[in-house]
PDB file with one MODEL, atoms N, CA, C and O in Angstrom:
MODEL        1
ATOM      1  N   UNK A   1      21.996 -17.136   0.568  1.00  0.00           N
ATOM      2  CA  UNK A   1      20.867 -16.539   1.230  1.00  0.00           C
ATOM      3  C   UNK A   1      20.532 -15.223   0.538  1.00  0.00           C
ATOM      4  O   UNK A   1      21.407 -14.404   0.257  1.00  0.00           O
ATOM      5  N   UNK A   2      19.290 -15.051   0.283  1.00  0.00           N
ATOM      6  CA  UNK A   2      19.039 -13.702  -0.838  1.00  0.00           C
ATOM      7  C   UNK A   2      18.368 -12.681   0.710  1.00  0.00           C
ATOM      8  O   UNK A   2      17.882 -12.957   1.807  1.00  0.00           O
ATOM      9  N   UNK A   3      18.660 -11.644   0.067  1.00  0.00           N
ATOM     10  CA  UNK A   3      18.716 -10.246   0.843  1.00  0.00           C
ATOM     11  C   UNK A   3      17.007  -9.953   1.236  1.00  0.00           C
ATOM     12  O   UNK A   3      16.226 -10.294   0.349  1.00  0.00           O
ATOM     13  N   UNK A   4      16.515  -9.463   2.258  1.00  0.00           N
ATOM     14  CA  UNK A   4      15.296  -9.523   2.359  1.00  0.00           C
ATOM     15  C   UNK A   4      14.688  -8.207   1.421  1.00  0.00           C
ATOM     16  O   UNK A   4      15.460  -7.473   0.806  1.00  0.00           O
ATOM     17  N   UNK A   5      13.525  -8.059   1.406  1.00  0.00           N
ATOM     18  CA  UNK A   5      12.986  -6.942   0.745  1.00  0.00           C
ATOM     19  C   UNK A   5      13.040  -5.811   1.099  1.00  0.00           C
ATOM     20  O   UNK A   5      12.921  -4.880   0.303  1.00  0.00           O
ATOM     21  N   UNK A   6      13.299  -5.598   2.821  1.00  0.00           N
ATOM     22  CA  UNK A   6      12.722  -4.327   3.133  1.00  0.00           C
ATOM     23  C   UNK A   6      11.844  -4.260   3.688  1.00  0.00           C
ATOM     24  O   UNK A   6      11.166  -5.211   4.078  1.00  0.00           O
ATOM     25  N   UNK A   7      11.640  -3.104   3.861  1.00  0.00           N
ATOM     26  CA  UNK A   7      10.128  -2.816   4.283  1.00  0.00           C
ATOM     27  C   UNK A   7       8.799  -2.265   3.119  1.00  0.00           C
ATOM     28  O   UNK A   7       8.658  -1.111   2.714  1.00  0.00           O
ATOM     29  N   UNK A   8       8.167  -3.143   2.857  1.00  0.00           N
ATOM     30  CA  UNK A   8       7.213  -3.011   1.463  1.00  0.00           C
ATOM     31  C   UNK A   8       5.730  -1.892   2.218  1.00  0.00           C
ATOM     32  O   UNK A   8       5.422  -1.822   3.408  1.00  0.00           O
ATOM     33  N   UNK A   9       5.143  -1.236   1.163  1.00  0.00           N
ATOM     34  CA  UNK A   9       3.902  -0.424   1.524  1.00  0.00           C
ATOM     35  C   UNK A   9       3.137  -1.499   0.411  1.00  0.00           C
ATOM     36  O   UNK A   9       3.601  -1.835  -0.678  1.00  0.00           O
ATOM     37  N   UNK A  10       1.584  -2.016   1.124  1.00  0.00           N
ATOM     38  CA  UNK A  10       0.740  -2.254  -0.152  1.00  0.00           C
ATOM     39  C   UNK A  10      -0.440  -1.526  -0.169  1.00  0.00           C
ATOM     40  O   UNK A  10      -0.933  -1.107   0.878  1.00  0.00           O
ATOM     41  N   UNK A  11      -1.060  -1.290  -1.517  1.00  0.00           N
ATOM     42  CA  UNK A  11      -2.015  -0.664  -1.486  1.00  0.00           C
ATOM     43  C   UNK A  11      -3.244  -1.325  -2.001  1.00  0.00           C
ATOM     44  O   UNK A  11      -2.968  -2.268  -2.742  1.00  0.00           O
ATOM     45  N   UNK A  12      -3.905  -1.218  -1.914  1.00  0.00           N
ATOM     46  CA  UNK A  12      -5.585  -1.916  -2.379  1.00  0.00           C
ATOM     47  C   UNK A  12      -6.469  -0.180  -2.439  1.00  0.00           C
ATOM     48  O   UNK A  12      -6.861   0.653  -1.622  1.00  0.00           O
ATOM     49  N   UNK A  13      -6.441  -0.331  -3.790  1.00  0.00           N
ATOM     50  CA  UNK A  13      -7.244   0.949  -4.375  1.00  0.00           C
ATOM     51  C   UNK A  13      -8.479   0.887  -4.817  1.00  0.00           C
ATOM     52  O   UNK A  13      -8.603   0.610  -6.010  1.00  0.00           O
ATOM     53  N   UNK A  14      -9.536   1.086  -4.124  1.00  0.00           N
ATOM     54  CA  UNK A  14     -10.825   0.930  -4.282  1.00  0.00           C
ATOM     55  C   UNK A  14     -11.342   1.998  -4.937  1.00  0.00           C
ATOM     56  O   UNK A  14     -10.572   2.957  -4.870  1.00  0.00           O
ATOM     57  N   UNK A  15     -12.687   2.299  -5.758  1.00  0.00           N
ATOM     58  CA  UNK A  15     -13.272   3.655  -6.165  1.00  0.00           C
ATOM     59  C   UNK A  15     -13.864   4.370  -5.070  1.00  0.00           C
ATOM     60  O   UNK A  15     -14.250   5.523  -5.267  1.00  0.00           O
ATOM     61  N   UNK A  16     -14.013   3.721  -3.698  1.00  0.00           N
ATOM     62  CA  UNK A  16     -14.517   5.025  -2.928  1.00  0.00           C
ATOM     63  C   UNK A  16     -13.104   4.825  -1.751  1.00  0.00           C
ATOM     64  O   UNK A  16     -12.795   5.868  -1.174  1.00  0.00           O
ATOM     65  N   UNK A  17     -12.402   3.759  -1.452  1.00  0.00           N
ATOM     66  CA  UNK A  17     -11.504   3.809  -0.280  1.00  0.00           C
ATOM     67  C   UNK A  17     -10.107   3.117  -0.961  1.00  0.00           C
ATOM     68  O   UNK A  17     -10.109   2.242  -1.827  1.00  0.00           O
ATOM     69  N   UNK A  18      -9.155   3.619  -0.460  1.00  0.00           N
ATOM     70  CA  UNK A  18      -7.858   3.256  -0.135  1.00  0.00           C
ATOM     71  C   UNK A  18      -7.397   2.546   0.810  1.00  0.00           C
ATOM     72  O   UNK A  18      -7.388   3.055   1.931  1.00  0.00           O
ATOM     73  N   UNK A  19      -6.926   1.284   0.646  1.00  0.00           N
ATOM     74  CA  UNK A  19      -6.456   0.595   2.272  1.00  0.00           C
ATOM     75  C   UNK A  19      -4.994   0.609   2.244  1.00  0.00           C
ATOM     76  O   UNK A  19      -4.446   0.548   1.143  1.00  0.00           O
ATOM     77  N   UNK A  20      -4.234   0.685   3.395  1.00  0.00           N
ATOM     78  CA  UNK A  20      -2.543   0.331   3.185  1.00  0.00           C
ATOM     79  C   UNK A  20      -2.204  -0.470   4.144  1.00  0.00           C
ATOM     80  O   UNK A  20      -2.518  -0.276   5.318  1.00  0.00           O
ATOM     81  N   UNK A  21      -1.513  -1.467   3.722  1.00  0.00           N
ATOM     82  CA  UNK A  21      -0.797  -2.093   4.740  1.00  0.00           C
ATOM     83  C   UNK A  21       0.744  -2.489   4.297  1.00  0.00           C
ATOM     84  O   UNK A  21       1.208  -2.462   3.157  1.00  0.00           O
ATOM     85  N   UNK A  22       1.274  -2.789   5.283  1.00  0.00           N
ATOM     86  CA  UNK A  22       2.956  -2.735   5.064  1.00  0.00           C
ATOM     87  C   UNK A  22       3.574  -4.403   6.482  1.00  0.00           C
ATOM     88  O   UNK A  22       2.857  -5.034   7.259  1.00  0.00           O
ATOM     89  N   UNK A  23       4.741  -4.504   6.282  1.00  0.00           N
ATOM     90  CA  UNK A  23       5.036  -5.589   6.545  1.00  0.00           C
ATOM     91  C   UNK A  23       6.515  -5.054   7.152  1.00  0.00           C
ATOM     92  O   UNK A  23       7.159  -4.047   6.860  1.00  0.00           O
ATOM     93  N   UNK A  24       6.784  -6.100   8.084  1.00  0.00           N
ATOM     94  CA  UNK A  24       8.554  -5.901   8.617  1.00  0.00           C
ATOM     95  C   UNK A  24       9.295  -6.078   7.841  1.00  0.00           C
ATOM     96  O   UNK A  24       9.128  -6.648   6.762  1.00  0.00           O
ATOM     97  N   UNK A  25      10.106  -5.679   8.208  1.00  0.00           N
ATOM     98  CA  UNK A  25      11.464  -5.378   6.839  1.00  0.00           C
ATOM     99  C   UNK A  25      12.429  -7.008   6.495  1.00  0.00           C
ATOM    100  O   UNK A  25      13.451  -7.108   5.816  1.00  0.00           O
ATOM    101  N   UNK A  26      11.841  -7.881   7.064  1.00  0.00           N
ATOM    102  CA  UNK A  26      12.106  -9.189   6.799  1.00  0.00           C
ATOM    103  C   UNK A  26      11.155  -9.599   5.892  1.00  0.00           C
ATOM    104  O   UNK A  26      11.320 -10.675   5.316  1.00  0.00           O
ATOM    105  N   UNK A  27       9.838  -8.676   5.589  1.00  0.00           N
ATOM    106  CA  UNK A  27       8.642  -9.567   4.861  1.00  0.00           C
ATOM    107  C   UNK A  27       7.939 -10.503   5.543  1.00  0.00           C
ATOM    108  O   UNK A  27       6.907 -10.933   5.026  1.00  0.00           O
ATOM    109  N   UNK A  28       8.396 -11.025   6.916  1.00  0.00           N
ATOM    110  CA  UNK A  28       7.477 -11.906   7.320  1.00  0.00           C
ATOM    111  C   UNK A  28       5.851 -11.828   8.012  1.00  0.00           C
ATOM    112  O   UNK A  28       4.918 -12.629   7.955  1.00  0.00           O
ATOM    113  N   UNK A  29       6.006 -10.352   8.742  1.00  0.00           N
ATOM    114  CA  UNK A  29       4.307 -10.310   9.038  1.00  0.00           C
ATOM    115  C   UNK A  29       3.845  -8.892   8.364  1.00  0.00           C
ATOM    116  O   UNK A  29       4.570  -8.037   7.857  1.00  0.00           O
ATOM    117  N   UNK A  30       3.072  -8.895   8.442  1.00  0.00           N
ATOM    118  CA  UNK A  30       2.000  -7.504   7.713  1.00  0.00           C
ATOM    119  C   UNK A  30       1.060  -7.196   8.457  1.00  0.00           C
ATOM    120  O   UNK A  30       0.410  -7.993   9.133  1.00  0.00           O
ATOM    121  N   UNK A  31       0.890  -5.915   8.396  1.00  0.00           N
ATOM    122  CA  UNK A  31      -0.220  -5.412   9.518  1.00  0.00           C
ATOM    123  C   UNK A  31      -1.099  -4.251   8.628  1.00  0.00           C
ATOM    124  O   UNK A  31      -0.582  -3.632   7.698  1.00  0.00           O
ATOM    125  N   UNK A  32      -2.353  -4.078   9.013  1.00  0.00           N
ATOM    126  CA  UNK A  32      -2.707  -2.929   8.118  1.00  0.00           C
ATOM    127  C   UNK A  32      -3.003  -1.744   8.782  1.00  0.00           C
ATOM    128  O   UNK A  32      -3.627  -1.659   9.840  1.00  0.00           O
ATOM    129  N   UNK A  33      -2.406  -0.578   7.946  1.00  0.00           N
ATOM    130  CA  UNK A  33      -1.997   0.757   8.649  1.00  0.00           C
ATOM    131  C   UNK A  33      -3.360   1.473   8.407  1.00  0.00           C
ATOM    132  O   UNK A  33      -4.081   1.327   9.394  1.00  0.00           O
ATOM    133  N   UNK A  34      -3.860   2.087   7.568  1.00  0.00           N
ATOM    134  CA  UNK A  34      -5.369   3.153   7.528  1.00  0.00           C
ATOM    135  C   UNK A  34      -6.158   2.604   6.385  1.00  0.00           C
ATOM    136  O   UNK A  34      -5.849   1.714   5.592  1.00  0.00           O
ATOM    137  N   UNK A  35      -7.284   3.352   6.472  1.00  0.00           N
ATOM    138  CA  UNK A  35      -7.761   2.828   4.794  1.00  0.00           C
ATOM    139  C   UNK A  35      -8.726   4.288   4.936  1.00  0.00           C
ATOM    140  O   UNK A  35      -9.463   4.463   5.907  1.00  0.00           O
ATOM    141  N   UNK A  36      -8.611   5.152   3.968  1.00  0.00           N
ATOM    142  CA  UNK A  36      -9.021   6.328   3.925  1.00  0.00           C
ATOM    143  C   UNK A  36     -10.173   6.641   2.508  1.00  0.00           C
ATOM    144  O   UNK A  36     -10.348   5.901   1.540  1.00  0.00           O
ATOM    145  N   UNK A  37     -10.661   7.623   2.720  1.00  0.00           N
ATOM    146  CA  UNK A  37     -11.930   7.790   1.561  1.00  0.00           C
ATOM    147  C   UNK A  37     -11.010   8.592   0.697  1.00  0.00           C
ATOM    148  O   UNK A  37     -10.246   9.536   0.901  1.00  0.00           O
ATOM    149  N   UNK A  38     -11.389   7.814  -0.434  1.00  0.00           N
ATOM    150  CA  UNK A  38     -10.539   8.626  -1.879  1.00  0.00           C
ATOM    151  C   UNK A  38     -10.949  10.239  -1.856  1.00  0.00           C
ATOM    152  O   UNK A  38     -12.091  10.474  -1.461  1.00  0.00           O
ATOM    153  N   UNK A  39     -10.194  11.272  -2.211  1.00  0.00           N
ATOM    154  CA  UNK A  39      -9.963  12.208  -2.669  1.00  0.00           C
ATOM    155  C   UNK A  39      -9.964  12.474  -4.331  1.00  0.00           C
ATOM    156  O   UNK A  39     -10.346  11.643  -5.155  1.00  0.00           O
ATOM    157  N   UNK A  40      -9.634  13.342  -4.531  1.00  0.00           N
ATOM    158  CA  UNK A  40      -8.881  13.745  -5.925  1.00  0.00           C
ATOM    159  C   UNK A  40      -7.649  13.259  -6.382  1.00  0.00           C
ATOM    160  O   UNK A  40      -6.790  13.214  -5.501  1.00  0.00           O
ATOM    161  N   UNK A  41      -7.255  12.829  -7.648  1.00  0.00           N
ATOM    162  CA  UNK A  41      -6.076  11.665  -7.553  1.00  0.00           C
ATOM    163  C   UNK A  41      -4.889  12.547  -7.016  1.00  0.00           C
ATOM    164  O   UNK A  41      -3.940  11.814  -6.738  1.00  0.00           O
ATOM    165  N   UNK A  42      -4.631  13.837  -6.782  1.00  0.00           N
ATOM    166  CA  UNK A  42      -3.425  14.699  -6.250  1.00  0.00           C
ATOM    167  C   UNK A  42      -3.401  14.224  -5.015  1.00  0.00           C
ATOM    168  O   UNK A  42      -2.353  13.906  -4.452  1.00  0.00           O
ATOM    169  N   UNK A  43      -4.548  14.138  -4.495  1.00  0.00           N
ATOM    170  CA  UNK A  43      -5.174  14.508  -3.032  1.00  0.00           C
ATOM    171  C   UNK A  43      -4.955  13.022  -2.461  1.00  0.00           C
ATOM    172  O   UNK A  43      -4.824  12.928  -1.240  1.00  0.00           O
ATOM    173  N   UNK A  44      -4.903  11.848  -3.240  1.00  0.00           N
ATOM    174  CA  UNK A  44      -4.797  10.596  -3.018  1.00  0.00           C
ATOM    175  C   UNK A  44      -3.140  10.097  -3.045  1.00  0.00           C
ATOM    176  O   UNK A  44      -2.680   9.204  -2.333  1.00  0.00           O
ATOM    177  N   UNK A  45      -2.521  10.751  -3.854  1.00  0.00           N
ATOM    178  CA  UNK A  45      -0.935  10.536  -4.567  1.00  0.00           C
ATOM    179  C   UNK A  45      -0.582  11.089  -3.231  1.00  0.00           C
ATOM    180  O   UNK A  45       0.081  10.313  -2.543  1.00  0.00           O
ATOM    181  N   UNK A  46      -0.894  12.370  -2.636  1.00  0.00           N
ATOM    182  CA  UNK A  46      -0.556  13.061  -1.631  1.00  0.00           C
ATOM    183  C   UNK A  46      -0.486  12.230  -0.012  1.00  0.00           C
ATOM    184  O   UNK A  46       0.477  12.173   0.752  1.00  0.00           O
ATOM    185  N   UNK A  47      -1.440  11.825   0.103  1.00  0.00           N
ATOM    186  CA  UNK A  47      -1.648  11.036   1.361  1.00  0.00           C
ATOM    187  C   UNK A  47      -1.122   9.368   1.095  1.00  0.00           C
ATOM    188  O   UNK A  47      -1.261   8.675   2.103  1.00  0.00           O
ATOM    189  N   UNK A  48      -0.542   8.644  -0.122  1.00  0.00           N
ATOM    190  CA  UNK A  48       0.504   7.728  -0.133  1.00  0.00           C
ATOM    191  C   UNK A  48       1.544   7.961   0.156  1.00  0.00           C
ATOM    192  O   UNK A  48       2.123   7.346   1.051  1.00  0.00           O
ATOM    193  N   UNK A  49       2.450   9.598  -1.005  1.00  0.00           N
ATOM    194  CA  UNK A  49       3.779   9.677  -0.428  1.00  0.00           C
ATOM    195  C   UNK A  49       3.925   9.979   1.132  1.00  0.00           C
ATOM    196  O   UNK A  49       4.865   9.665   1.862  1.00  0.00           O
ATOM    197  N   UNK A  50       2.993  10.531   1.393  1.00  0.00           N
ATOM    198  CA  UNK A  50       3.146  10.824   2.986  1.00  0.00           C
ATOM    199  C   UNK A  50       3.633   9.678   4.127  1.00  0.00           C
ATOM    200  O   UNK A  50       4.396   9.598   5.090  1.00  0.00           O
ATOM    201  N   UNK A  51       2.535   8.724   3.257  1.00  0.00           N
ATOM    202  CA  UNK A  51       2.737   7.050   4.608  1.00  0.00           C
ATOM    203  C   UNK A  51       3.836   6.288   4.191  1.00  0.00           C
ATOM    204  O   UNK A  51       4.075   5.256   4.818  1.00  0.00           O
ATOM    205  N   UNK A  52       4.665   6.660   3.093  1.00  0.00           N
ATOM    206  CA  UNK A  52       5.487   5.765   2.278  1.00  0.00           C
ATOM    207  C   UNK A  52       6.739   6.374   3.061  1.00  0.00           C
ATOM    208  O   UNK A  52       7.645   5.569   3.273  1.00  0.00           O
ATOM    209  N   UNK A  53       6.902   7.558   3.477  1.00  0.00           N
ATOM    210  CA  UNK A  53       7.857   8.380   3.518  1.00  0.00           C
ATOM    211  C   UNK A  53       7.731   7.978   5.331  1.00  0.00           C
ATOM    212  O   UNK A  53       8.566   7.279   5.904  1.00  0.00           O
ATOM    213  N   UNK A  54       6.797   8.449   5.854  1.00  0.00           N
ATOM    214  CA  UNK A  54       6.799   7.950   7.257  1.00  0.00           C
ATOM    215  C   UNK A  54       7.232   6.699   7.810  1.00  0.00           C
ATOM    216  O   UNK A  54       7.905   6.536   8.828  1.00  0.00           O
ATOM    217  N   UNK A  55       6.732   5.755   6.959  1.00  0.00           N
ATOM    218  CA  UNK A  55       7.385   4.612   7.067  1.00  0.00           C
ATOM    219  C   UNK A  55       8.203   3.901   6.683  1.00  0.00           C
ATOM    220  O   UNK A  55       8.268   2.672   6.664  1.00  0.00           O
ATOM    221  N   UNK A  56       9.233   5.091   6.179  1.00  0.00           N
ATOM    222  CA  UNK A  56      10.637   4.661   5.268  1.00  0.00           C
ATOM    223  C   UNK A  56      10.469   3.432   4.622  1.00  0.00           C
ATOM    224  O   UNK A  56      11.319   2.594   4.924  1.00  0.00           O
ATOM    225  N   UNK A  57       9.267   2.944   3.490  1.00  0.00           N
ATOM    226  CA  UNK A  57       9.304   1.879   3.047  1.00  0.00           C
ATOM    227  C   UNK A  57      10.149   2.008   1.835  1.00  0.00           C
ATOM    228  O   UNK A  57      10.139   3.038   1.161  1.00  0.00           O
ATOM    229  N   UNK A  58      10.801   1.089   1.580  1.00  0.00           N
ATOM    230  CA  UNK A  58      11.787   0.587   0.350  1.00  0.00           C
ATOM    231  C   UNK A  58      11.070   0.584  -1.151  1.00  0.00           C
ATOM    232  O   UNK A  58      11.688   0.741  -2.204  1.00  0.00           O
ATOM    233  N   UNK A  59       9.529   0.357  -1.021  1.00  0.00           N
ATOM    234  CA  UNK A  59       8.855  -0.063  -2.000  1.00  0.00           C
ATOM    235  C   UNK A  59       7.714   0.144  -1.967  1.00  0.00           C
ATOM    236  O   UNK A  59       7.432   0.694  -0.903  1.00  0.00           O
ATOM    237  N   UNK A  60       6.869  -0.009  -2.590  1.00  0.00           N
ATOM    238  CA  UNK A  60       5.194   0.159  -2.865  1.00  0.00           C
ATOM    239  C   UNK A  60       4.707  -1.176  -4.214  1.00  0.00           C
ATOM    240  O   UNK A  60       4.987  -1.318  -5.405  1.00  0.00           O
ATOM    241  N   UNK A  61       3.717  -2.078  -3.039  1.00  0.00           N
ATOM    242  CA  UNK A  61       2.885  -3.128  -3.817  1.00  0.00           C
ATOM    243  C   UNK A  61       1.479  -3.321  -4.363  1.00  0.00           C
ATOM    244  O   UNK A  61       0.597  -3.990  -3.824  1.00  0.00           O
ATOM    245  N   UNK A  62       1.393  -2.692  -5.427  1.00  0.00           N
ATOM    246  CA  UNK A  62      -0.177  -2.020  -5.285  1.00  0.00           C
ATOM    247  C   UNK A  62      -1.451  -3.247  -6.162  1.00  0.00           C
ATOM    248  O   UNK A  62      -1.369  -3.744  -7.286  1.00  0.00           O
ATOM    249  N   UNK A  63      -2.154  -3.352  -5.475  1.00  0.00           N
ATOM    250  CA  UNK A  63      -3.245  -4.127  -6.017  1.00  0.00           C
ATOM    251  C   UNK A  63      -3.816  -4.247  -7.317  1.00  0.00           C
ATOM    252  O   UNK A  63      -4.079  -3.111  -7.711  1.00  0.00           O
ATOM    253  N   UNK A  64      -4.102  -5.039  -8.093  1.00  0.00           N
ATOM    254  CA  UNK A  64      -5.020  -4.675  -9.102  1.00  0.00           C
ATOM    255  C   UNK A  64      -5.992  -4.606  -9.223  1.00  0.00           C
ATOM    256  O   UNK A  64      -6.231  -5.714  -9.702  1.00  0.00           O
ATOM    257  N   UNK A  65      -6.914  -4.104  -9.164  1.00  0.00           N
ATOM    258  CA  UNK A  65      -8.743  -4.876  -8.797  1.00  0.00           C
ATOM    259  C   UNK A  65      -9.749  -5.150 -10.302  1.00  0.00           C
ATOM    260  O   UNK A  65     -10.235  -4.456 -11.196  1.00  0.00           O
ATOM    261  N   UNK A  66      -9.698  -6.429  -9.964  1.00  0.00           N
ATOM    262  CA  UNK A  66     -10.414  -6.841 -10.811  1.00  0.00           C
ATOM    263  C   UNK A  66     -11.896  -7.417 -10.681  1.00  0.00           C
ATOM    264  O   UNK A  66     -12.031  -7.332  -9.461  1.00  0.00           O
ATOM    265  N   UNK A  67     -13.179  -7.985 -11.191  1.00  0.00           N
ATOM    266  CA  UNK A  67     -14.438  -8.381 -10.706  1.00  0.00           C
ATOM    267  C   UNK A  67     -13.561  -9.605 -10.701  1.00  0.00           C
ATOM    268  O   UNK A  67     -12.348  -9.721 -10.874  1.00  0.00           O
ATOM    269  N   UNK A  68     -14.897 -10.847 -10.353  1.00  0.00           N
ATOM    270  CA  UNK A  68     -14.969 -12.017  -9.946  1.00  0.00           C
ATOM    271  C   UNK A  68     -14.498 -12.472 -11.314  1.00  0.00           C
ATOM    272  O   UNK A  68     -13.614 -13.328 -11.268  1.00  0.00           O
ATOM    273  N   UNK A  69     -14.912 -12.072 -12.586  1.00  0.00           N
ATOM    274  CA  UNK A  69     -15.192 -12.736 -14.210  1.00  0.00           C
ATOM    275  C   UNK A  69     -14.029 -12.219 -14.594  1.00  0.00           C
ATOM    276  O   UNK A  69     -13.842 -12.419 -15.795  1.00  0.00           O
ATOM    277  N   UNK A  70     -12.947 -11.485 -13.933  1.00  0.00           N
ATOM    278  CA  UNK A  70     -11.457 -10.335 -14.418  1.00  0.00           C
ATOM    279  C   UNK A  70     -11.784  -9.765 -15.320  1.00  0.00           C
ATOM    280  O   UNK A  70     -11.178  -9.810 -16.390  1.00  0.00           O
ATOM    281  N   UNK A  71     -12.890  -9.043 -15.099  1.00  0.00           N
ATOM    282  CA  UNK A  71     -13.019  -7.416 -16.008  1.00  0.00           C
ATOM    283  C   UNK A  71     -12.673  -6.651 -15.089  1.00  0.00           C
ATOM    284  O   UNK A  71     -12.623  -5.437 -15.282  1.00  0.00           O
TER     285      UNK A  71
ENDMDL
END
């Protein structure tokens, strides 16, 4: 039996918003926590470690965003 993950943070990084959502420390459900208007990238780095740290997550899963054509 392999060890569960933890508790994961994901992120979906948009050019005007940030969304986060995170999951039980089994991985089995996910819920989504805020989705906030981008800042300055300090100002953005700042308000992740914050929710990462609050929510003692183990990890961070961050999105890639790509168009429809993957440019």
């Amino acid at each position: 039996m392999s060890t569960p993950p933890g508790k994961l943070i994901a992120v979906d990084a948009g050019l005007a918003r940030i969304g986060v959502a995170t999951c039980d420390p089994l991985g089995i459900t996910v819920r989504p926590l805020v989705v906030f208007q981008r800042g300055s990238r300090n100002e953005d780095f700042d308000h992740l470690v914050a929710i990462v740290a609050e929510q003692e997550a183990e990890a961070v899963v961050c999105g890639l965003p790509l168009s429809m054509d993957g440019s």
